[in-house]
Coordinates of C-alpha atoms in Angstrom, one line a residue:
M384 CA 107.0 86.9 113.6
R385 CA 105.7 85.0 110.4
T386 CA 102.7 86.8 111.0
S387 CA 104.3 90.4 111.8
N388 CA 106.2 90.3 108.4
S389 CA 103.2 89.5 106.0
I390 CA 101.5 92.3 107.7
K391 CA 104.2 94.5 106.9
N392 CA 105.0 93.5 103.4
V393 CA 101.1 93.6 102.8
I394 CA 100.6 97.0 104.1
V395 CA 104.0 98.9 102.2
S396 CA 102.7 96.9 99.0
V397 CA 99.1 97.9 98.9
I398 CA 99.8 102.0 100.0
L399 CA 102.6 102.2 97.6
G400 CA 100.4 100.2 94.6
L401 CA 98.0 102.6 95.4
V402 CA 100.0 105.5 94.6
V403 CA 102.0 103.5 91.7
I404 CA 98.0 102.8 90.2
V405 CA 97.6 107.0 90.0
A406 CA 100.7 107.3 88.8
N407 CA 100.0 105.1 85.6
F408 CA 96.8 106.5 84.9
V409 CA 98.3 110.0 84.5
M410 CA 100.9 108.6 82.4
Q411 CA 98.5 106.6 80.5
R412 CA 96.6 109.8 79.8
Y413 CA 99.2 111.9 78.7
F414 CA 100.5 108.8 76.5
V415 CA 97.2 108.9 74.7
Q416 CA 97.2 112.8 74.5
T417 CA 100.8 113.1 73.1
L418 CA 101.7 110.1 71.1
G419 CA 98.1 108.6 70.3
V420 CA 95.9 105.7 70.5
Q421 CA 98.4 103.2 67.6
L422 CA 101.4 103.8 69.2
L423 CA 100.0 103.0 72.8
G424 CA 98.6 99.9 71.1
L425 CA 102.5 99.1 69.8
N426 CA 103.4 100.2 73.6
S427 CA 101.3 97.2 74.8
L428 CA 102.1 94.7 71.7
F429 CA 105.8 95.1 72.7
T430 CA 105.2 94.4 76.3
N431 CA 103.8 91.3 75.2
I432 CA 106.5 90.1 72.8
I433 CA 109.1 91.0 76.0
S434 CA 106.9 88.7 78.1
M435 CA 107.0 85.8 75.4
L436 CA 111.1 86.1 75.2
S437 CA 110.8 86.2 79.2
V438 CA 109.8 82.8 78.8
A439 CA 113.4 81.9 78.5
E440 CA 113.4 82.8 82.2
L441 CA 112.5 78.9 82.6
G442 CA 111.5 79.8 86.4
F443 CA 114.4 79.6 87.6
G444 CA 113.5 82.3 89.9
S445 CA 110.6 80.4 91.6
A446 CA 113.1 77.5 91.8
V447 CA 115.9 79.6 93.5
I448 CA 113.7 81.1 95.7
F449 CA 112.3 77.9 97.3
H450 CA 115.7 76.4 97.6
L451 CA 116.6 79.8 99.6
Y452 CA 113.6 79.4 102.5
K453 CA 115.8 76.4 104.5
P454 CA 119.2 77.9 104.5
L455 CA 118.1 81.1 105.4
H456 CA 115.3 79.7 108.0
E457 CA 119.1 78.1 109.5
N458 CA 121.4 80.9 108.7
D459 CA 123.3 78.6 106.8
M460 CA 124.9 81.7 104.2
S461 CA 127.5 79.2 102.6
S462 CA 124.9 77.3 101.0
V463 CA 123.0 80.8 100.4
S464 CA 125.7 81.8 98.9
S465 CA 126.0 79.0 96.4
L466 CA 123.0 79.1 95.4
M467 CA 123.4 82.5 94.5
R468 CA 125.9 82.3 92.6
F469 CA 124.2 79.6 90.6
Y470 CA 121.2 82.0 89.7
K471 CA 123.6 85.1 88.7
L472 CA 125.4 82.6 86.2
S473 CA 121.9 81.2 85.3
Y474 CA 120.9 84.8 84.6
R475 CA 123.9 85.3 82.0
S476 CA 122.5 82.6 80.2
I477 CA 119.2 83.6 79.9
A478 CA 120.0 87.4 78.9
A479 CA 121.8 86.0 76.2
I480 CA 119.2 83.2 75.1
I481 CA 116.9 86.6 74.9
A482 CA 118.8 88.6 73.0
V483 CA 119.6 85.8 70.6
A484 CA 115.7 85.3 70.2
A485 CA 115.1 88.9 69.8
I486 CA 117.0 89.2 66.9
I487 CA 115.4 86.2 65.1
L488 CA 111.9 87.4 65.9
A489 CA 113.0 90.6 64.7
P490 CA 112.2 90.5 61.0
F491 CA 108.4 89.3 62.0
I492 CA 107.9 92.4 64.1
P493 CA 106.0 94.4 61.2
G494 CA 103.5 91.8 60.3
I495 CA 102.9 91.0 64.2
A496 CA 101.9 95.0 64.4
G497 CA 99.8 94.6 61.4
N498 CA 102.4 96.6 59.2
P499 CA 101.1 99.8 60.4
S500 CA 101.4 103.3 59.6
V501 CA 103.3 105.1 62.4
S502 CA 105.6 107.9 63.3
V503 CA 108.2 105.7 64.5
N504 CA 110.4 103.3 63.8
I505 CA 109.4 100.6 65.1
Y506 CA 112.7 98.2 65.1
V507 CA 114.3 101.0 67.2
I508 CA 111.6 100.8 69.6
Y509 CA 111.5 97.3 69.7
G510 CA 115.4 97.3 70.2
L511 CA 115.1 99.5 73.3
F512 CA 112.3 97.1 74.9
V513 CA 114.5 94.2 74.4
I514 CA 117.6 96.1 75.8
N515 CA 115.4 97.3 78.8
C516 CA 114.4 93.1 79.4
I517 CA 117.9 91.7 78.8
L518 CA 119.3 94.2 81.6
S519 CA 116.6 93.5 83.8
Y520 CA 117.9 90.1 84.2
L521 CA 121.6 90.6 84.2
M522 CA 120.9 93.0 87.5
S523 CA 117.7 91.4 88.9
Y524 CA 118.9 87.6 90.8
K525 CA 120.2 89.6 93.8
R526 CA 116.3 90.8 95.0
S527 CA 115.3 86.8 95.0
L528 CA 117.1 87.1 98.5
L529 CA 115.1 89.5 100.2
Y530 CA 112.0 88.0 98.3
A531 CA 112.7 84.5 100.5
D532 CA 113.7 86.0 103.7
Q533 CA 110.4 87.9 103.6
K534 CA 111.7 91.1 103.6
N535 CA 109.5 91.8 100.2
Y536 CA 108.9 95.6 101.5
I537 CA 112.0 96.9 100.6
I538 CA 111.9 95.7 97.0
N539 CA 108.4 96.9 96.7
I540 CA 109.4 100.3 98.2
I541 CA 112.2 100.9 95.4
H542 CA 110.7 99.5 92.7
L543 CA 106.8 101.2 93.4
S544 CA 109.3 104.3 94.2
A545 CA 111.0 104.1 91.1
I546 CA 107.6 103.9 89.0
V547 CA 106.0 107.0 90.6
I548 CA 109.1 109.2 90.0
F549 CA 109.9 107.9 86.3
N550 CA 106.6 107.8 85.4
I551 CA 106.7 111.6 86.5
V552 CA 109.7 112.2 84.3
K553 CA 107.9 110.2 81.1
V554 CA 105.0 112.7 81.4
I555 CA 107.1 115.8 81.5
A556 CA 109.1 114.1 78.4
L557 CA 105.6 113.1 76.9
I558 CA 104.7 117.0 77.1
S559 CA 107.9 118.4 76.0
T560 CA 109.4 116.5 73.1
K561 CA 106.2 114.4 72.3
S562 CA 109.1 111.1 71.6
F563 CA 108.4 107.4 71.7
Y564 CA 112.3 107.0 71.8
L565 CA 113.4 109.3 74.6
F566 CA 110.0 107.0 76.7
A567 CA 111.0 103.9 76.1
T568 CA 114.7 105.0 77.1
I569 CA 113.6 106.5 80.5
S570 CA 112.1 103.0 81.1
I571 CA 115.7 101.4 80.8
V572 CA 117.4 104.1 83.1
M573 CA 115.0 103.4 85.7
T574 CA 115.7 99.4 85.0
L575 CA 119.6 100.5 86.0
A576 CA 118.8 102.6 89.0
E577 CA 116.4 100.7 90.6
N578 CA 118.4 97.6 90.1
I579 CA 121.5 99.1 91.5
L580 CA 120.0 100.3 94.7
I581 CA 118.8 96.9 95.6
N582 CA 121.9 95.3 94.9
R583 CA 123.3 97.5 97.1
I584 CA 121.1 97.1 99.7
V585 CA 121.2 93.4 99.6
N586 CA 125.0 93.7 99.4
K587 CA 125.4 95.8 103.1
K588 CA 122.7 93.5 104.6
Y589 CA 123.8 90.1 103.8
T590 CA 127.3 88.4 104.1
L591 CA 127.7 86.3 100.9
T592 CA 131.2 84.2 100.6
A593 CA 133.4 85.8 97.7
S594 CA 134.0 82.5 96.1
P595 CA 131.2 80.0 97.3
K596 CA 131.5 76.2 96.4
P597 CA 129.6 75.0 93.8
I598 CA 125.8 73.8 94.9
D599 CA 125.4 70.3 95.9
K600 CA 124.5 68.0 93.3
T601 CA 121.3 66.6 94.7
I602 CA 119.8 70.1 95.1
K603 CA 121.4 71.0 91.8
K604 CA 119.5 67.9 90.1
D605 CA 116.4 68.8 92.3
I606 CA 116.4 72.5 90.6
F607 CA 116.8 71.4 87.1
K608 CA 113.8 68.8 87.5
Q609 CA 111.8 71.8 89.3
I610 CA 112.7 74.0 86.1
G611 CA 111.2 71.3 83.9
G612 CA 108.3 71.7 85.3
L613 CA 108.4 75.3 85.4
F614 CA 109.4 75.8 82.2
F615 CA 105.9 74.5 80.9
H616 CA 103.9 76.6 83.7
K617 CA 106.1 79.8 82.1
I618 CA 104.9 78.7 78.8
G619 CA 101.3 78.2 79.9
A620 CA 101.1 81.7 81.8
F621 CA 102.6 83.5 79.0
V622 CA 99.9 82.3 76.3
V623 CA 97.1 82.4 78.5
M624 CA 98.0 85.8 79.7
G625 CA 100.1 87.2 77.4
T626 CA 98.8 86.4 73.7
D627 CA 95.8 88.2 74.1
N628 CA 97.7 91.3 72.8
I629 CA 98.9 89.6 69.8
I630 CA 95.7 87.9 69.1
I631 CA 94.3 91.4 68.9
S632 CA 96.7 93.2 67.1
V633 CA 96.8 90.8 64.0
A634 CA 93.3 89.8 64.1
L635 CA 91.6 93.3 65.0
G636 CA 94.6 95.9 64.4
L637 CA 96.7 99.0 67.0
Q638 CA 93.7 100.5 67.1
T639 CA 91.1 98.2 68.8
L640 CA 94.5 97.0 71.2
G641 CA 94.8 100.9 72.2
L642 CA 91.6 100.8 73.2
Y643 CA 91.8 98.1 75.1
S644 CA 95.0 98.4 76.3
N645 CA 93.1 101.3 78.8
Y646 CA 91.0 98.7 80.0
Q647 CA 94.2 96.7 80.4
L648 CA 95.7 99.1 82.4
I649 CA 92.6 99.0 85.3
Q650 CA 93.1 95.4 85.3
V651 CA 96.9 95.3 85.7
A652 CA 96.6 97.7 88.5
I653 CA 94.1 95.7 90.2
Q654 CA 96.2 92.6 89.5
S655 CA 99.3 94.2 90.6
L656 CA 97.7 95.1 93.8
F657 CA 97.1 91.1 94.1
I658 CA 100.5 90.2 93.2
Q659 CA 102.3 92.5 95.6
I660 CA 99.8 91.2 97.9
S661 CA 100.6 87.7 96.7
N662 CA 104.5 88.0 97.0
A663 CA 104.2 89.9 100.3
V664 CA 102.7 86.3 102.1
R665 CA 104.7 83.5 99.9
A666 CA 107.6 83.2 102.0
S667 CA 105.8 83.2 105.0
I668 CA 104.0 79.9 103.2
G669 CA 107.1 78.3 102.3
N670 CA 108.6 79.1 106.0
L671 CA 105.0 77.6 107.5
L672 CA 105.3 74.7 104.9
V673 CA 109.1 74.2 106.2
D674 CA 107.8 74.1 109.9
I675 CA 104.9 72.3 110.0
G676 CA 104.1 70.5 106.8
G677 CA 100.7 70.6 104.3
K678 CA 98.2 69.1 106.0
K679 CA 98.5 71.2 109.6
S680 CA 99.0 74.3 107.2
F681 CA 95.3 74.0 106.1
T682 CA 93.5 75.9 108.4
T683 CA 96.0 79.2 107.7
F684 CA 95.0 77.8 103.7
L685 CA 91.2 78.6 104.5
R686 CA 92.0 81.6 105.6
L687 CA 94.0 83.3 103.1
Q688 CA 91.7 82.0 100.4
F689 CA 88.8 84.0 102.7
A690 CA 90.6 86.8 102.4
N691 CA 91.2 86.6 99.2
Q692 CA 87.9 85.8 97.8
I693 CA 86.8 89.0 99.6
L694 CA 89.1 90.7 97.8
S695 CA 88.4 89.3 94.3
I696 CA 84.4 89.5 94.3
I697 CA 85.5 93.4 95.5
S698 CA 88.1 94.2 92.9
V699 CA 85.9 92.4 90.1
S700 CA 83.1 94.0 90.8
V701 CA 84.6 97.9 91.1
F702 CA 85.8 96.7 87.6
F703 CA 82.6 95.5 86.2
V704 CA 80.5 97.9 87.5
A705 CA 82.8 101.3 87.3
S706 CA 85.1 101.4 84.3
R707 CA 82.5 102.8 82.1
S708 CA 82.2 105.3 84.0
L709 CA 86.1 105.8 85.1
V710 CA 87.4 105.4 81.7
R711 CA 84.4 108.1 80.4
M712 CA 85.7 110.8 83.0
W713 CA 89.5 109.6 82.2
L714 CA 89.5 109.7 78.6
G715 CA 86.4 110.3 76.9
E716 CA 83.4 108.8 76.0
K717 CA 85.1 107.2 72.6
F718 CA 87.3 105.4 74.3
V719 CA 84.4 103.5 76.4
L720 CA 84.0 99.4 75.3
D721 CA 81.1 97.8 74.7
T722 CA 79.4 95.8 77.9
W723 CA 80.0 92.5 76.5
V724 CA 83.4 93.1 76.2
V725 CA 83.8 94.0 79.9
V726 CA 81.8 91.1 81.0
A727 CA 84.3 88.5 79.2
L728 CA 87.1 90.8 80.9
S729 CA 85.4 90.6 84.2
L730 CA 85.0 86.7 84.1
S731 CA 88.8 86.4 83.0
L732 CA 90.0 88.9 86.3
Y733 CA 88.1 86.8 88.2
I734 CA 89.3 83.2 87.4
T735 CA 92.5 84.6 87.4
L736 CA 92.6 86.4 91.1
V737 CA 90.8 83.5 93.0
R738 CA 93.6 81.0 92.4
S739 CA 96.0 83.1 93.4
V740 CA 96.1 81.5 97.1
F741 CA 96.2 78.4 95.4
G742 CA 99.3 79.1 93.2
N743 CA 101.0 80.3 96.2
F744 CA 100.5 77.3 98.2
K745 CA 101.6 75.1 94.9
E746 CA 104.7 77.4 94.4
A747 CA 105.6 77.3 98.2
A748 CA 105.8 73.8 98.3
G749 CA 107.8 73.4 95.0
I750 CA 105.1 71.4 93.4
F751 CA 106.2 72.8 89.5
Y752 CA 107.2 69.2 88.0
E753 CA 104.0 67.3 88.8
D754 CA 101.4 69.0 87.0
R755 CA 103.8 70.0 84.0
L756 CA 101.6 68.8 81.3
A757 CA 98.5 71.4 83.0
P758 CA 99.8 74.4 81.4
V759 CA 100.3 72.7 78.2
V760 CA 96.8 71.8 77.9
E761 CA 95.5 75.1 78.7
S762 CA 97.8 76.9 76.5
L763 CA 96.5 74.7 73.5
V764 CA 92.9 74.8 74.7
N765 CA 93.5 79.1 75.4
I766 CA 94.8 79.7 71.4
V767 CA 92.3 77.5 69.6
A768 CA 89.3 79.0 71.9
S769 CA 90.6 82.9 71.3
L770 CA 91.6 82.7 68.2
A771 CA 88.2 81.4 67.1
L772 CA 85.9 83.5 69.1
V773 CA 87.6 86.6 68.3
Y774 CA 86.2 86.0 64.6
I775 CA 83.0 84.7 65.8
I776 CA 82.4 87.3 68.4
G777 CA 84.9 89.7 68.0
L778 CA 87.0 91.4 70.7
P779 CA 84.7 89.4 73.9
G780 CA 85.8 86.1 72.1
V781 CA 89.9 86.8 73.2
F782 CA 88.9 86.8 76.8
L783 CA 86.5 83.9 76.8
G784 CA 89.0 82.0 75.3
T785 CA 91.3 82.7 78.2
A786 CA 88.8 82.3 80.9
I787 CA 87.7 78.9 79.1
S788 CA 91.6 77.9 79.5
S789 CA 92.2 79.2 82.8
M790 CA 89.7 76.8 84.3
I791 CA 91.8 74.0 83.6
L792 CA 93.9 74.5 86.3
H793 CA 90.5 74.9 88.7
C794 CA 89.4 71.4 87.6
Y795 CA 92.5 69.8 87.5
S796 CA 95.9 71.1 88.9
Y797 CA 94.8 72.4 92.2
P798 CA 92.4 70.1 93.0
K799 CA 94.7 67.3 92.3
F800 CA 97.9 68.7 93.9
V801 CA 97.3 71.4 96.6
F802 CA 93.5 70.2 98.1
K803 CA 94.5 66.7 98.0
G804 CA 98.3 66.3 97.4
L805 CA 98.9 69.2 100.0
F806 CA 96.0 69.1 102.5
H807 CA 94.4 65.5 102.2
K808 CA 90.9 66.1 101.1
S809 CA 88.8 65.3 99.1
Y810 CA 87.8 66.6 95.5
K811 CA 84.1 66.9 96.9
E812 CA 85.6 69.3 99.2
Y813 CA 87.6 71.0 96.5
A814 CA 84.0 71.3 94.5
I815 CA 81.6 72.6 97.2
H816 CA 84.2 75.0 98.1
I817 CA 85.0 76.1 94.8
L818 CA 81.2 76.4 93.9
I819 CA 79.7 78.4 96.9
N820 CA 82.8 81.0 96.7
T821 CA 81.9 81.4 92.4
A822 CA 77.6 81.5 93.5
L823 CA 78.5 84.1 96.2
A824 CA 80.4 85.8 93.8
F825 CA 78.0 86.0 90.9
C826 CA 75.5 87.2 93.2
A827 CA 77.2 90.0 94.7
I828 CA 78.7 91.4 91.1
S829 CA 75.3 90.9 89.4
T830 CA 73.5 93.1 92.3
S831 CA 75.9 95.3 92.3
F832 CA 75.4 96.3 88.8
V833 CA 72.2 96.9 88.6
I834 CA 71.9 98.5 91.3
S835 CA 74.9 100.8 89.6
R836 CA 72.4 101.3 86.6
A837 CA 69.4 102.2 88.6
I838 CA 70.5 105.6 88.7
V839 CA 72.1 107.6 85.8
L840 CA 74.1 111.1 86.8
S841 CA 75.2 114.0 84.4
N842 CA 78.1 114.7 86.4
P843 CA 81.0 112.0 85.6
L844 CA 82.9 112.3 88.8
L845 CA 79.6 111.9 90.9
Q846 CA 78.8 108.8 88.7
L847 CA 82.3 107.0 89.1
I848 CA 82.0 107.7 92.8
Y849 CA 78.3 106.3 93.0
D850 CA 79.7 103.0 90.9
G851 CA 82.6 102.6 92.7
A852 CA 80.3 103.1 96.3
V853 CA 77.8 100.5 95.0
A854 CA 80.5 98.5 93.8
I855 CA 82.2 98.0 97.0
I856 CA 79.3 98.5 100.0
V857 CA 76.9 95.7 98.2
P858 CA 79.2 92.7 97.8
L859 CA 80.7 93.7 101.5
F860 CA 76.9 93.3 102.9
I861 CA 76.2 90.2 101.1
I862 CA 79.2 88.6 101.9
W863 CA 78.8 89.7 105.8
L864 CA 75.4 88.3 105.1
V865 CA 76.7 84.5 104.3
Y866 CA 80.0 84.8 106.3
H867 CA 79.7 86.3 109.5
K868 CA 79.3 83.5 111.9
S869 CA 82.3 81.7 109.9
D870 CA 85.7 80.5 111.3
E871 CA 87.3 82.4 109.3
Y872 CA 85.3 85.8 109.7
I873 CA 85.9 85.7 113.0
Y874 CA 89.6 85.2 112.9
F875 CA 90.4 87.8 110.8
K876 CA 87.9 90.2 113.1
K877 CA 89.8 89.7 116.2
L878 CA 93.0 90.1 114.1
F879 CA 91.5 93.5 112.6
V880 CA 90.8 94.5 116.0
K881 CA 94.3 93.3 117.5
I882 CA 95.8 95.8 115.5
L883 CA 94.0 98.9 115.8
R884 CA 94.6 98.5 119.7
K885 CA 98.2 97.8 118.9
L886 CA 98.1 101.3 116.7
A887 CA 96.0 103.0 119.3
K888 CA 98.8 101.9 122.1
Q889 CA 101.5 103.0 120.0
H890 CA 99.6 106.5 119.5
A891 CA 98.6 106.8 123.0

């Protein structure tokens, strides 16, 4: 059942995720054509600022979802109702904190944006972004129940379908009105519609007590302890992943930020698929750890890490090799960034992707408080490195700083709290595991790049198809050479054959 839920969640997530990627690319092209690169940069900047304000969430969602695993597993709806009431009240407080923080930050917005000469009132646009964020916290708490119950596919179908539908509406609005105000307002309508629908589904699917008793003091104490650790993780995640746009805006301007945001969209498209897959299996990992514990789940970890490594290599290979031809065909030559910028982006992307399975097991096991200081150090290193390097080598320096700081989790948190703490494995085993995977990734991606540059085609579409094919086929061949006799490869081969046979019987 656990494997079945994971597979269902992954399939739905990937299929809908690919549709959303296409919709986002189409929408961004029309945004650039109608509103220009500067407003695209402003849109990216405000998205990052909202991420900064969302640090106020403190990790309540992750902590509550962790505590929902057991009562859902035991069908204890009384405890579930108590947790959901606590979650609802907490998110109301968070929404109020975000509103106050947004008002305090408002006078500094023009300076952060570099005092741009744009055709819109940036305070109004900023206000619309903030309203959208506040509404999401007031209405989205019930979706955590579906996440904890391994029903991610329901959320994904609604969320990703909403993105496609409302992106179509946004494109129509951009073409007909060229209004950034209307564009931002449509996002608010989407947030309202999506959350109303999800809340109705949850209300029908789960029988929650109308007036639940307060949560047990021990659970409440444990939640706040985890939140104490998660707060640092939220700060670290924002600083490492969310300050790049702010640094670029302040140091290099909205024009450069607008150019980068196109590559960022490609990265976000890749990361969103990983996030969907990650969310799809996280609840199953939590369920697994409840059943058999951490030490016995190491085999599952190796299998998931193997699959994640393959997807990471292929994804980064496609980004590194094919992003140039994609941007050239999608937006035009003037939007193509320097190769060294793409190298730095690719390095940062790889480090982000390969750590997702480690993060899943750490989060599913409720390891939040123990490594709370790691993200603080990570944040400080990121800010110092990115600010120093951006003024030394320019745009690539921002992403190199991010990559350098991200290594802290790989060198400290994951070996200590996951590999050794959860699985009872040695640091030496961890180091060998990471070094082999990194060497394989470097070999596969660099080989793909060299082969792709051997042939230059005059037709942009054919060049993109060629680059994409090389970026996928070459790494797969190298991975097969190295791993085709491994236990993990054999496991997934048998699983794939089993799924194909099952599908064949259903359609026979």
